[in-house]
mmCIF file of C-alpha atoms and ligand atoms in Angstrom:
data_model
loop_
_atom_site.group_PDB
_atom_site.id
_atom_site.type_symbol
_atom_site.label_atom_id
_atom_site.label_comp_id
_atom_site.label_asym_id
_atom_site.label_seq_id
_atom_site.Cartn_x
_atom_site.Cartn_y
_atom_site.Cartn_z
ATOM 1 C CA MET A 2 -20.512 -101.060 36.513
ATOM 2 C CA THR A 3 -22.210 -104.462 36.728
ATOM 3 C CA GLY A 4 -22.949 -106.407 39.932
ATOM 4 C CA PRO A 5 -20.326 -109.108 39.229
ATOM 5 C CA ALA A 6 -17.640 -106.431 38.628
ATOM 6 C CA ARG A 7 -18.541 -104.950 42.018
ATOM 7 C CA GLY A 8 -18.303 -108.485 43.447
ATOM 8 C CA ILE A 9 -14.743 -108.812 42.092
ATOM 9 C CA GLU A 10 -13.777 -105.460 43.633
ATOM 10 C CA GLU A 11 -15.284 -106.567 46.940
ATOM 11 C CA PHE A 12 -13.241 -109.802 46.812
ATOM 12 C CA PHE A 13 -10.028 -107.772 46.454
ATOM 13 C CA ARG A 14 -11.078 -105.125 48.974
ATOM 14 C CA ARG A 15 -11.562 -107.769 51.631
ATOM 15 C CA ARG A 16 -8.512 -109.866 50.696
ATOM 16 C CA TYR A 17 -6.070 -106.920 50.553
ATOM 17 C CA ASP A 18 -7.774 -104.508 52.925
ATOM 18 C CA ARG A 19 -7.573 -101.632 50.414
ATOM 19 C CA GLU A 20 -9.544 -99.963 47.636
ATOM 20 C CA ALA A 21 -9.980 -101.958 44.397
ATOM 21 C CA LEU A 22 -10.926 -101.002 40.848
ATOM 22 C CA TYR A 23 -11.896 -103.621 38.240
ATOM 23 C CA VAL A 24 -10.517 -102.881 34.740
ATOM 24 C CA PRO A 25 -10.282 -104.852 31.443
ATOM 25 C CA SER A 26 -6.718 -106.205 32.019
ATOM 26 C CA GLY A 27 -3.683 -106.290 34.280
ATOM 27 C CA ARG A 28 -1.673 -104.232 31.796
ATOM 28 C CA LEU A 29 -4.337 -101.520 31.784
ATOM 29 C CA ALA A 30 -4.219 -101.535 35.605
ATOM 30 C CA LEU A 31 -0.448 -100.961 35.412
ATOM 31 C CA TYR A 32 -0.840 -98.222 32.820
ATOM 32 C CA LEU A 33 -3.390 -96.398 34.978
ATOM 33 C CA ALA A 34 -1.040 -96.617 37.963
ATOM 34 C CA PHE A 35 1.840 -95.151 35.916
ATOM 35 C CA ARG A 36 -0.322 -92.297 34.693
ATOM 36 C CA GLU A 37 -1.859 -91.520 38.073
ATOM 37 C CA TRP A 38 1.256 -91.673 40.263
ATOM 38 C CA LEU A 39 4.076 -90.759 37.852
ATOM 39 C CA ARG A 40 4.916 -88.232 35.119
ATOM 40 C CA PRO A 41 6.381 -88.796 31.636
ATOM 41 C CA GLY A 42 10.178 -88.805 31.855
ATOM 42 C CA ASP A 43 10.244 -90.391 35.328
ATOM 43 C CA ARG A 44 12.766 -93.192 35.715
ATOM 44 C CA ILE A 45 11.475 -96.543 36.909
ATOM 45 C CA LEU A 46 13.548 -99.544 37.977
ATOM 46 C CA VAL A 47 12.273 -102.798 36.465
ATOM 47 C CA SER A 48 13.450 -106.388 36.160
ATOM 48 C CA PRO A 49 14.977 -107.643 32.896
ATOM 49 C CA ILE A 50 13.002 -110.889 33.202
ATOM 50 C CA ASN A 51 9.487 -109.807 32.411
ATOM 51 C CA ASP A 52 6.868 -109.844 29.679
ATOM 52 C CA ASP A 53 7.563 -107.467 26.781
ATOM 53 C CA VAL A 54 3.933 -106.330 27.058
ATOM 54 C CA VAL A 55 4.748 -104.900 30.491
ATOM 55 C CA PHE A 56 7.871 -103.214 29.127
ATOM 56 C CA PHE A 57 5.843 -101.530 26.345
ATOM 57 C CA THR A 58 3.209 -100.452 28.871
ATOM 58 C CA VAL A 59 6.005 -98.648 30.748
ATOM 59 C CA LEU A 60 7.068 -96.952 27.486
ATOM 60 C CA ALA A 61 3.454 -96.096 26.575
ATOM 61 C CA ALA A 62 3.178 -94.152 29.845
ATOM 62 C CA GLY A 63 6.258 -92.123 28.833
ATOM 63 C CA LEU A 64 8.422 -93.574 31.599
ATOM 64 C CA VAL A 65 12.132 -94.260 31.268
ATOM 65 C CA PRO A 66 12.925 -97.867 32.187
ATOM 66 C CA VAL A 67 16.108 -98.575 34.119
ATOM 67 C CA MET A 68 16.879 -102.300 33.933
ATOM 68 C CA GLY A 69 17.981 -103.552 37.305
ATOM 69 C CA PRO A 70 20.192 -106.519 38.101
ATOM 70 C CA LEU A 71 18.534 -109.901 38.491
ATOM 71 C CA ASP A 72 18.868 -111.967 41.636
ATOM 72 C CA PRO A 73 19.742 -115.487 40.382
ATOM 73 C CA ALA A 74 18.209 -116.923 43.559
ATOM 74 C CA THR A 75 14.685 -115.576 42.894
ATOM 75 C CA GLY A 76 14.444 -114.491 39.239
ATOM 76 C CA ASN A 77 13.407 -111.025 40.471
ATOM 77 C CA LEU A 78 15.261 -107.720 40.951
ATOM 78 C CA ASP A 79 18.217 -107.732 43.312
ATOM 79 C CA PRO A 80 17.778 -104.379 45.082
ATOM 80 C CA SER A 81 20.936 -104.893 47.149
ATOM 81 C CA LYS A 82 23.028 -104.604 43.952
ATOM 82 C CA VAL A 83 21.675 -101.174 42.961
ATOM 83 C CA ASP A 84 23.992 -98.337 43.962
ATOM 84 C CA GLU A 85 22.962 -95.205 45.847
ATOM 85 C CA SER A 86 23.333 -92.840 42.889
ATOM 86 C CA THR A 87 20.920 -94.984 40.844
ATOM 87 C CA TRP A 88 18.428 -95.036 43.728
ATOM 88 C CA SER A 89 18.509 -91.273 43.954
ATOM 89 C CA SER A 90 17.805 -90.959 40.195
ATOM 90 C CA LEU A 91 14.596 -93.024 40.391
ATOM 91 C CA LYS A 92 10.982 -92.024 40.865
ATOM 92 C CA ALA A 93 9.641 -95.581 41.094
ATOM 93 C CA VAL A 94 10.418 -99.292 41.307
ATOM 94 C CA MET A 95 8.174 -102.010 39.957
ATOM 95 C CA THR A 96 8.309 -105.581 41.255
ATOM 96 C CA THR A 97 7.563 -108.636 39.081
ATOM 97 C CA ASN A 98 6.964 -111.496 41.526
ATOM 98 C CA LEU A 99 7.970 -113.806 38.707
ATOM 99 C CA TYR A 100 5.812 -116.967 38.568
ATOM 100 C CA GLY A 101 4.501 -115.980 42.022
ATOM 101 C CA ILE A 102 7.956 -115.991 43.662
ATOM 102 C CA PRO A 103 7.957 -112.924 45.890
ATOM 103 C CA ASP A 104 10.322 -110.007 45.304
ATOM 104 C CA ARG A 105 12.602 -108.920 48.178
ATOM 105 C CA MET A 106 9.941 -106.710 49.718
ATOM 106 C CA ASP A 107 11.927 -106.015 52.906
ATOM 107 C CA VAL A 108 14.883 -104.482 51.023
ATOM 108 C CA LEU A 109 12.668 -102.714 48.461
ATOM 109 C CA ASP A 110 10.441 -101.266 51.160
ATOM 110 C CA GLU A 111 13.445 -99.891 53.064
ATOM 111 C CA LYS A 112 15.123 -98.422 49.945
ATOM 112 C CA CYS A 113 11.932 -96.819 48.687
ATOM 113 C CA ARG A 114 11.155 -95.232 52.049
ATOM 114 C CA ARG A 115 14.697 -93.902 52.421
ATOM 115 C CA HIS A 116 14.812 -92.396 48.926
ATOM 116 C CA GLY A 117 11.172 -91.293 48.701
ATOM 117 C CA ILE A 118 10.521 -93.615 45.728
ATOM 118 C CA LEU A 119 7.143 -95.020 44.761
ATOM 119 C CA LEU A 120 6.918 -98.806 45.023
ATOM 120 C CA ILE A 121 4.541 -100.377 42.498
ATOM 121 C CA GLU A 122 3.706 -104.036 42.915
ATOM 122 C CA ASP A 123 3.046 -105.967 39.743
ATOM 123 C CA ALA A 124 1.120 -108.784 41.398
ATOM 124 C CA CYS A 125 -0.249 -110.144 38.102
ATOM 125 C CA GLN A 126 1.543 -113.478 38.619
ATOM 126 C CA ALA A 127 1.202 -113.383 42.402
ATOM 127 C CA LEU A 128 -2.440 -113.763 43.332
ATOM 128 C CA ASP A 129 -1.534 -116.039 46.218
ATOM 129 C CA SER A 130 1.952 -114.862 47.246
ATOM 130 C CA ARG A 131 3.218 -113.545 50.560
ATOM 131 C CA PHE A 132 6.432 -112.064 51.865
ATOM 132 C CA GLY A 133 6.661 -112.629 55.615
ATOM 133 C CA ASP A 134 3.192 -112.278 57.053
ATOM 134 C CA ARG A 135 1.815 -109.889 54.397
ATOM 135 C CA ARG A 136 0.333 -110.652 51.025
ATOM 136 C CA ILE A 137 2.091 -109.440 47.878
ATOM 137 C CA GLY A 138 -0.055 -106.447 46.944
ATOM 138 C CA GLN A 139 -0.173 -105.090 50.503
ATOM 139 C CA PHE A 140 3.276 -103.510 50.665
ATOM 140 C CA SER A 141 2.955 -100.563 48.322
ATOM 141 C CA PRO A 142 0.469 -97.731 47.721
ATOM 142 C CA VAL A 143 -0.580 -99.442 44.471
ATOM 143 C CA ALA A 144 -0.636 -102.981 43.088
ATOM 144 C CA ALA A 145 -1.912 -104.499 39.833
ATOM 145 C CA PHE A 146 -3.508 -107.944 39.474
ATOM 146 C CA SER A 147 -4.455 -110.020 36.444
ATOM 147 C CA LEU A 148 -7.478 -112.310 36.343
ATOM 148 C CA THR A 149 -6.226 -114.372 33.390
ATOM 149 C CA LYS A 150 -3.436 -116.190 35.190
ATOM 150 C CA HIS A 151 -4.146 -118.100 38.450
ATOM 151 C CA VAL A 152 -7.810 -118.033 37.425
ATOM 152 C CA GLN A 153 -8.736 -118.135 33.766
ATOM 153 C CA GLY A 154 -11.043 -115.174 33.911
ATOM 154 C CA VAL A 155 -11.063 -111.757 32.272
ATOM 155 C CA GLY A 156 -9.761 -108.398 33.418
ATOM 156 C CA GLY A 157 -7.454 -106.982 36.007
ATOM 157 C CA VAL A 158 -7.685 -105.156 39.311
ATOM 158 C CA LEU A 159 -5.883 -102.103 40.607
ATOM 159 C CA CYS A 160 -5.588 -102.055 44.412
ATOM 160 C CA PHE A 161 -4.533 -98.875 46.204
ATOM 161 C CA SER A 162 -4.335 -97.613 49.736
ATOM 162 C CA GLU A 163 -5.561 -94.020 49.298
ATOM 163 C CA GLY A 164 -9.335 -94.272 48.909
ATOM 164 C CA ASP A 165 -9.655 -90.736 47.508
ATOM 165 C CA ARG A 166 -7.752 -91.832 44.398
ATOM 166 C CA ARG A 167 -10.746 -93.916 43.335
ATOM 167 C CA LEU A 168 -12.637 -91.198 41.494
ATOM 168 C CA PRO A 169 -9.715 -89.919 39.368
ATOM 169 C CA LEU A 170 -8.625 -93.490 38.642
ATOM 170 C CA ALA A 171 -12.140 -94.566 37.672
ATOM 171 C CA ARG A 172 -12.388 -91.547 35.344
ATOM 172 C CA ARG A 173 -9.042 -92.341 33.790
ATOM 173 C CA ALA A 174 -10.039 -96.001 33.369
ATOM 174 C CA GLU A 175 -13.298 -94.915 31.739
ATOM 175 C CA SER A 176 -11.474 -92.719 29.227
ATOM 176 C CA GLU A 177 -9.005 -95.484 28.286
ATOM 177 C CA THR A 178 -11.632 -98.247 28.002
ATOM 178 C CA HIS A 179 -13.373 -99.042 24.731
ATOM 179 C CA ARG A 180 -17.043 -100.001 24.645
ATOM 180 C CA ARG A 181 -18.325 -102.541 22.111
ATOM 181 C CA GLY A 182 -20.854 -101.376 19.550
ATOM 182 C CA VAL A 183 -24.247 -103.145 19.466
ATOM 183 C CA VAL A 184 -23.274 -105.410 16.547
ATOM 184 C CA GLN A 185 -19.867 -106.234 17.994
ATOM 185 C CA ARG A 186 -21.396 -106.998 21.383
ATOM 186 C CA ALA A 187 -24.018 -109.340 19.860
ATOM 187 C CA ARG A 188 -21.324 -111.123 17.849
ATOM 188 C CA ASP A 189 -19.056 -111.533 20.886
ATOM 189 C CA GLU A 190 -21.921 -112.746 23.097
ATOM 190 C CA ILE A 191 -22.786 -115.422 20.516
ATOM 191 C CA ARG A 192 -19.148 -116.446 20.162
ATOM 192 C CA LEU A 193 -18.922 -116.847 23.932
ATOM 193 C CA LEU A 194 -22.106 -118.945 24.044
ATOM 194 C CA VAL A 195 -20.724 -121.222 21.308
ATOM 195 C CA LEU A 196 -17.425 -121.596 23.141
ATOM 196 C CA ASP A 197 -19.213 -122.396 26.411
ATOM 197 C CA ALA A 198 -21.303 -125.031 24.627
ATOM 198 C CA ALA A 199 -18.154 -126.439 22.971
ATOM 199 C CA ASP A 200 -16.520 -126.665 26.406
ATOM 200 C CA ARG A 201 -19.463 -128.646 27.732
ATOM 201 C CA THR A 202 -19.357 -131.053 24.775
ATOM 202 C CA ALA A 203 -15.520 -131.182 24.676
ATOM 203 C CA THR A 204 -15.360 -129.967 21.071
ATOM 204 C CA ARG A 205 -13.445 -126.772 21.771
ATOM 205 C CA GLY A 206 -10.159 -128.183 20.404
ATOM 206 C CA ALA A 207 -11.828 -129.151 17.109
ATOM 207 C CA LEU A 208 -13.474 -125.723 16.819
ATOM 208 C CA SER A 209 -10.222 -123.910 17.430
ATOM 209 C CA ALA A 210 -8.399 -126.086 14.838
ATOM 210 C CA LEU A 211 -11.114 -125.275 12.288
ATOM 211 C CA ARG A 212 -10.925 -121.553 13.068
ATOM 212 C CA HIS A 213 -7.155 -121.676 12.771
ATOM 213 C CA GLN A 214 -7.484 -123.185 9.268
ATOM 214 C CA VAL A 215 -9.954 -120.519 8.164
ATOM 215 C CA HIS A 216 -8.145 -117.580 9.839
ATOM 216 C CA PRO A 217 -4.560 -118.562 10.748
ATOM 217 C CA ALA A 218 -3.517 -116.707 13.920
ATOM 218 C CA GLU A 219 -1.412 -113.616 13.356
ATOM 219 C CA GLN A 220 2.268 -114.283 14.134
ATOM 220 C CA GLU A 221 2.733 -111.860 17.026
ATOM 221 C CA ARG A 222 6.036 -113.158 18.369
ATOM 222 C CA GLU A 223 9.278 -114.353 16.890
ATOM 223 C CA GLY A 224 10.422 -116.979 19.353
ATOM 224 C CA HIS A 225 9.621 -115.773 22.857
ATOM 225 C CA ARG A 226 9.630 -112.032 22.150
ATOM 226 C CA MET A 227 7.726 -109.822 19.729
ATOM 227 C CA PRO A 228 9.816 -108.210 16.983
ATOM 228 C CA TYR A 229 11.546 -105.111 18.288
ATOM 229 C CA ASP A 230 11.991 -102.226 15.860
ATOM 230 C CA LEU A 231 13.677 -99.246 17.488
ATOM 231 C CA ALA A 232 12.556 -96.774 14.785
ATOM 232 C CA GLN A 233 8.902 -97.747 15.354
ATOM 233 C CA VAL A 234 9.269 -97.429 19.116
ATOM 234 C CA LEU A 235 10.851 -93.975 18.826
ATOM 235 C CA ARG A 236 8.130 -92.871 16.409
ATOM 236 C CA ALA A 237 5.400 -94.027 18.817
ATOM 237 C CA ARG A 238 7.109 -92.016 21.558
ATOM 238 C CA GLU A 239 7.535 -88.897 19.384
ATOM 239 C CA GLU A 240 3.881 -89.080 18.341
ATOM 240 C CA GLY A 241 2.919 -88.565 21.973
ATOM 241 C CA GLY A 242 3.015 -92.075 23.452
ATOM 242 C CA GLY A 243 -0.071 -93.386 25.213
ATOM 243 C CA LEU A 244 -1.927 -96.623 24.501
ATOM 244 C CA ASP A 245 -3.081 -95.571 21.023
ATOM 245 C CA HIS A 246 0.475 -95.145 19.756
ATOM 246 C CA PHE A 247 1.826 -98.205 21.580
ATOM 247 C CA ASN A 248 -1.209 -100.363 20.838
ATOM 248 C CA ARG A 249 0.554 -102.719 18.393
ATOM 249 C CA TRP A 250 2.794 -103.946 21.257
ATOM 250 C CA VAL A 251 0.584 -103.574 24.320
ATOM 251 C CA ARG A 252 -2.258 -105.547 22.681
ATOM 252 C CA VAL A 253 -0.176 -108.692 22.077
ATOM 253 C CA ASP A 254 -1.737 -111.885 23.558
ATOM 254 C CA ASN A 255 -4.891 -109.942 24.442
ATOM 255 C CA PRO A 256 -6.344 -107.586 21.825
ATOM 256 C CA ASN A 257 -9.224 -106.879 24.252
ATOM 257 C CA TYR A 258 -6.907 -105.499 26.915
ATOM 258 C CA ARG A 259 -8.800 -102.176 26.931
ATOM 259 C CA THR A 260 -12.287 -103.374 25.955
ATOM 260 C CA GLU A 261 -14.991 -103.653 28.586
ATOM 261 C CA PRO A 262 -15.482 -107.407 29.202
ATOM 262 C CA LEU A 263 -18.885 -108.993 28.566
ATOM 263 C CA SER A 264 -21.017 -109.361 31.676
ATOM 264 C CA ARG A 265 -21.154 -113.141 31.177
ATOM 265 C CA GLU A 266 -17.322 -113.249 31.287
ATOM 266 C CA ILE A 267 -17.203 -111.105 34.429
ATOM 267 C CA THR A 268 -19.729 -113.364 36.142
ATOM 268 C CA LYS A 269 -17.594 -116.439 35.320
ATOM 269 C CA THR A 270 -14.500 -114.661 36.649
ATOM 270 C CA LEU A 271 -16.235 -113.866 39.928
ATOM 271 C CA THR A 272 -17.308 -117.498 40.249
ATOM 272 C CA GLN A 273 -13.702 -118.615 39.792
ATOM 273 C CA LEU A 274 -12.509 -116.211 42.465
ATOM 274 C CA THR A 275 -15.205 -117.430 44.813
ATOM 275 C CA CYS A 276 -13.916 -121.007 44.316
ATOM 276 C CA PHE A 277 -10.274 -119.941 44.530
ATOM 277 C CA GLU A 278 -9.592 -122.170 47.550
ATOM 278 C CA ASP A 279 -10.009 -125.271 45.390
ATOM 279 C CA ASN A 280 -7.737 -123.821 42.654
ATOM 280 C CA ARG A 281 -5.191 -123.012 45.361
ATOM 281 C CA ARG A 282 -5.265 -126.504 46.853
ATOM 282 C CA ARG A 283 -4.719 -128.079 43.408
ATOM 283 C CA ARG A 284 -1.866 -125.655 42.643
ATOM 284 C CA LEU A 285 -0.098 -126.494 45.908
ATOM 285 C CA GLU A 286 -0.448 -130.228 45.201
ATOM 286 C CA GLY A 287 0.844 -129.844 41.603
ATOM 287 C CA ALA A 288 3.753 -127.639 42.714
ATOM 288 C CA ARG A 289 4.763 -130.196 45.346
ATOM 289 C CA LYS A 290 5.028 -132.893 42.641
ATOM 290 C CA LEU A 291 6.974 -130.641 40.250
ATOM 291 C CA LEU A 292 9.403 -129.361 42.879
ATOM 292 C CA SER A 293 10.178 -132.920 43.979
ATOM 293 C CA LEU A 294 11.572 -133.693 40.478
ATOM 294 C CA GLY A 295 14.871 -132.003 41.386
ATOM 295 C CA PHE A 296 14.984 -129.549 38.472
ATOM 296 C CA THR A 297 14.541 -126.499 40.700
ATOM 297 C CA PRO A 298 17.575 -125.416 42.735
ATOM 298 C CA SER A 299 17.297 -125.636 46.495
ATOM 299 C CA SER A 300 18.451 -121.991 46.655
ATOM 300 C CA LEU A 301 14.958 -121.052 45.483
ATOM 301 C CA ARG A 302 13.062 -121.110 48.752
ATOM 302 C CA VAL A 303 9.346 -120.615 48.246
ATOM 303 C CA PRO A 304 7.116 -121.203 51.288
ATOM 304 C CA ALA A 305 5.142 -124.416 50.759
ATOM 305 C CA ASP A 306 1.814 -122.614 51.252
ATOM 306 C CA ILE A 307 2.253 -120.149 48.367
ATOM 307 C CA ALA A 308 0.269 -121.262 45.314
ATOM 308 C CA LEU A 309 2.633 -120.485 42.448
ATOM 309 C CA PHE A 310 1.476 -119.402 39.002
ATOM 310 C CA ARG A 311 4.221 -121.468 37.385
ATOM 311 C CA VAL A 312 6.882 -123.791 38.840
ATOM 312 C CA PRO A 313 10.275 -122.985 37.284
ATOM 313 C CA LEU A 314 12.280 -126.071 36.296
ATOM 314 C CA PHE A 315 15.766 -125.512 34.832
ATOM 315 C CA VAL A 316 16.750 -127.786 31.967
ATOM 316 C CA ARG A 317 19.339 -128.172 29.251
ATOM 317 C CA GLN A 318 18.299 -127.798 25.616
ATOM 318 C CA ARG A 319 15.154 -125.987 26.681
ATOM 319 C CA GLU A 320 13.932 -125.260 23.129
ATOM 320 C CA HIS A 321 14.045 -128.958 22.253
ATOM 321 C CA VAL A 322 12.145 -129.791 25.452
ATOM 322 C CA LEU A 323 9.507 -127.138 24.672
ATOM 323 C CA ALA A 324 8.931 -128.571 21.196
ATOM 324 C CA HIS A 325 8.654 -132.069 22.659
ATOM 325 C CA PHE A 326 5.954 -131.090 25.175
ATOM 326 C CA ALA A 327 4.110 -128.846 22.705
ATOM 327 C CA GLY A 328 4.011 -131.728 20.206
ATOM 328 C CA ARG A 329 2.299 -133.825 22.880
ATOM 329 C CA GLY A 330 -0.376 -131.247 23.650
ATOM 330 C CA LEU A 331 1.325 -129.322 26.463
ATOM 331 C CA PRO A 332 2.608 -125.924 25.308
ATOM 332 C CA LEU A 333 4.697 -124.230 28.020
ATOM 333 C CA ASP A 334 4.552 -120.446 28.129
ATOM 334 C CA TYR A 335 5.629 -117.336 30.088
ATOM 335 C CA ILE A 336 9.263 -117.578 28.944
ATOM 336 C CA TYR A 337 11.159 -114.271 28.822
ATOM 337 C CA ASP A 338 14.083 -114.868 26.493
ATOM 338 C CA PRO A 339 16.213 -112.864 25.799
ATOM 339 C CA PRO A 340 16.208 -110.705 28.955
ATOM 340 C CA LEU A 341 14.717 -107.242 28.368
ATOM 341 C CA ASP A 342 18.061 -105.465 28.803
ATOM 342 C CA LEU A 343 19.414 -107.326 25.762
ATOM 343 C CA TYR A 344 16.133 -107.261 23.829
ATOM 344 C CA ALA A 345 15.598 -103.516 24.053
ATOM 345 C CA ALA A 346 19.047 -102.138 24.843
ATOM 346 C CA PRO A 347 18.896 -99.040 22.595
ATOM 347 C CA ALA A 348 15.709 -97.667 24.180
ATOM 348 C CA LEU A 349 17.005 -97.947 27.719
ATOM 349 C CA ALA A 350 18.243 -95.107 29.839
ATOM 350 C CA ALA A 351 20.400 -97.405 31.872
ATOM 351 C CA ARG A 352 21.151 -101.033 32.459
ATOM 352 C CA ILE A 353 22.685 -102.589 35.538
ATOM 353 C CA PRO A 354 24.142 -105.916 34.408
ATOM 354 C CA SER A 355 23.056 -109.155 36.046
ATOM 355 C CA PRO A 356 25.452 -111.895 37.153
ATOM 356 C CA ASP A 357 26.108 -114.588 34.513
ATOM 357 C CA GLN A 358 24.100 -117.261 36.355
ATOM 358 C CA ALA A 359 20.999 -115.082 36.017
ATOM 359 C CA LEU A 360 20.830 -116.003 32.332
ATOM 360 C CA ALA A 361 19.368 -119.368 33.385
ATOM 361 C CA TRP A 362 16.073 -117.537 34.115
ATOM 362 C CA SER A 363 15.694 -116.808 30.406
ATOM 363 C CA ARG A 364 17.731 -119.505 28.639
ATOM 364 C CA ASP A 365 17.041 -122.640 30.711
ATOM 365 C CA VAL A 366 13.791 -121.999 32.541
ATOM 366 C CA LEU A 367 10.849 -124.292 31.878
ATOM 367 C CA PRO A 368 7.811 -122.801 33.642
ATOM 368 C CA VAL A 369 5.170 -125.447 34.322
ATOM 369 C CA ASP A 370 1.597 -124.713 35.356
ATOM 370 C CA PRO A 371 1.091 -126.679 38.585
ATOM 371 C CA LEU A 372 -2.518 -127.325 37.523
ATOM 372 C CA ARG A 373 -1.072 -129.385 34.650
ATOM 373 C CA ALA A 374 1.540 -131.238 36.715
ATOM 374 C CA ASP A 375 0.003 -134.677 36.078
ATOM 375 C CA GLN A 376 -0.012 -134.170 32.304
ATOM 376 C CA PHE A 377 3.582 -132.920 32.478
ATOM 377 C CA LEU A 378 4.643 -135.954 34.518
ATOM 378 C CA SER A 379 2.972 -138.446 32.236
ATOM 379 C CA ILE A 380 4.678 -136.983 29.121
ATOM 380 C CA MET A 381 7.948 -136.976 31.009
ATOM 381 C CA LYS A 382 7.566 -140.636 32.025
ATOM 382 C CA ALA A 383 6.773 -141.613 28.446
ATOM 383 C CA SER A 384 9.950 -139.878 27.212
ATOM 384 C CA PRO A 385 12.865 -141.105 29.348
ATOM 385 C CA GLY A 386 15.858 -138.767 29.228
ATOM 386 C CA ILE A 387 13.927 -135.812 27.776
ATOM 387 C CA LEU A 388 14.809 -133.655 30.791
ATOM 388 C CA SER A 389 18.299 -133.099 32.092
ATOM 389 C CA PRO A 390 18.950 -130.497 34.760
ATOM 390 C CA SER A 391 20.687 -127.230 33.975
ATOM 391 C CA MET A 392 23.451 -126.723 36.494
ATOM 392 C CA GLU A 393 23.723 -122.982 36.011
ATOM 393 C CA LEU A 394 22.097 -122.074 39.320
ATOM 394 C CA GLY A 395 24.147 -124.577 41.269
ATOM 395 C CA GLY A 396 21.020 -126.597 42.098
HETATM 396 C C1 PLP B 3 4.285 -110.024 35.081
HETATM 397 C C2 PLP B 3 3.094 -109.581 34.272
HETATM 398 N N1 PLP B 3 2.514 -108.405 34.576
HETATM 399 C C3 PLP B 3 1.451 -107.947 33.897
HETATM 400 C C4 PLP B 3 0.907 -108.676 32.856
HETATM 401 C C5 PLP B 3 -0.304 -108.154 32.132
HETATM 402 O O1 PLP B 3 -1.449 -108.830 32.598
HETATM 403 P P1 PLP B 3 -2.715 -108.960 31.626
HETATM 404 O O2 PLP B 3 -2.418 -110.093 30.680
HETATM 405 O O3 PLP B 3 -3.876 -109.235 32.538
HETATM 406 O O4 PLP B 3 -2.855 -107.683 30.923
HETATM 407 C C6 PLP B 3 1.496 -109.895 32.486
HETATM 408 C C7 PLP B 3 0.955 -110.647 31.355
HETATM 409 O O5 PLP B 3 1.303 -111.758 31.107
HETATM 410 C C8 PLP B 3 2.604 -110.362 33.222
HETATM 411 O O6 PLP B 3 3.182 -111.549 32.929
#
């Protein structure tokens, strides 16, 4: 392991007061947690509003997802609406902390303790979130972080409270991680140098347009979800599961999710973490502006000192609004539509329906990066009437 990777682990060790392991992505961190703490066939409660990549990572580990009910007030699981017989059938629960909004950690903590269930925190969107006086990532024996979200770095981190798990986890990570060959490494290093130079000379957009013309990007998603083919999913499961068989889904948006990052990329990531206070301050400022627009219901109470990953606005005709902003250089992402319980119904062991209002979190949500609040506001001002509030959540 390189010095900067150790530096990243040290950052997390100090921040979360627990052991930390740097790996190539957040999804690989989750996969390692599933394999280390759970067994194939175990049932895990998850939220229907989540990335399909996470859902396929659950399937790759051989787990049986149980889709919980959504809390319309937070966009996360509503543990109070899960009945006792479901709790007693579960081996684990995974939080989402959607856009950085904390899950109901008090209720989840109590339920998991009472039923002897493992709590896994997906903190990939919650690098700066708290519930009460504890950070998200400090409640459970194991939490996964992504370094491509709040900071635009590479990799993920697995944090865990039992230090003696480090060796088996590091071995497992080693066996799941691909190394680049000499030629591949040289090519990737050069590509990175060119991109860095393009960044400095502000030609990155032109370069990417040229590359797109020469090699048009593969269409990985239809709308907001990747195509779902039940026969393919079942075949991947029958063939033994694991990341190799589920690769076509787990790799989406990041084909390098299990490739050791280049040391130059890790160094840049560490630098971004070291300067995180500035990122945080700008996020808080951007979120304040976005929340004051009145498109987020007052029922969503997020403490003002949590730096969100995205600020959820709720609008009518969301697809039209997305196209409008994308056409003006501001693509808006991290939309989970349709909810996973509708998207993947046939592969699910069980589904606990969500209240009707919860649909707003997939159909109407417009997640805006607070770091791009000014750009969002200027497009909005130049297009009077483009946004009208969705009333679904009673905002
Ligand atoms: C909630 C959530 N968890 C986990 C991941 C996976 O993180 P990574 O992209 O670092 O693999 C994502 C990816 O977007 C995500 O949105």
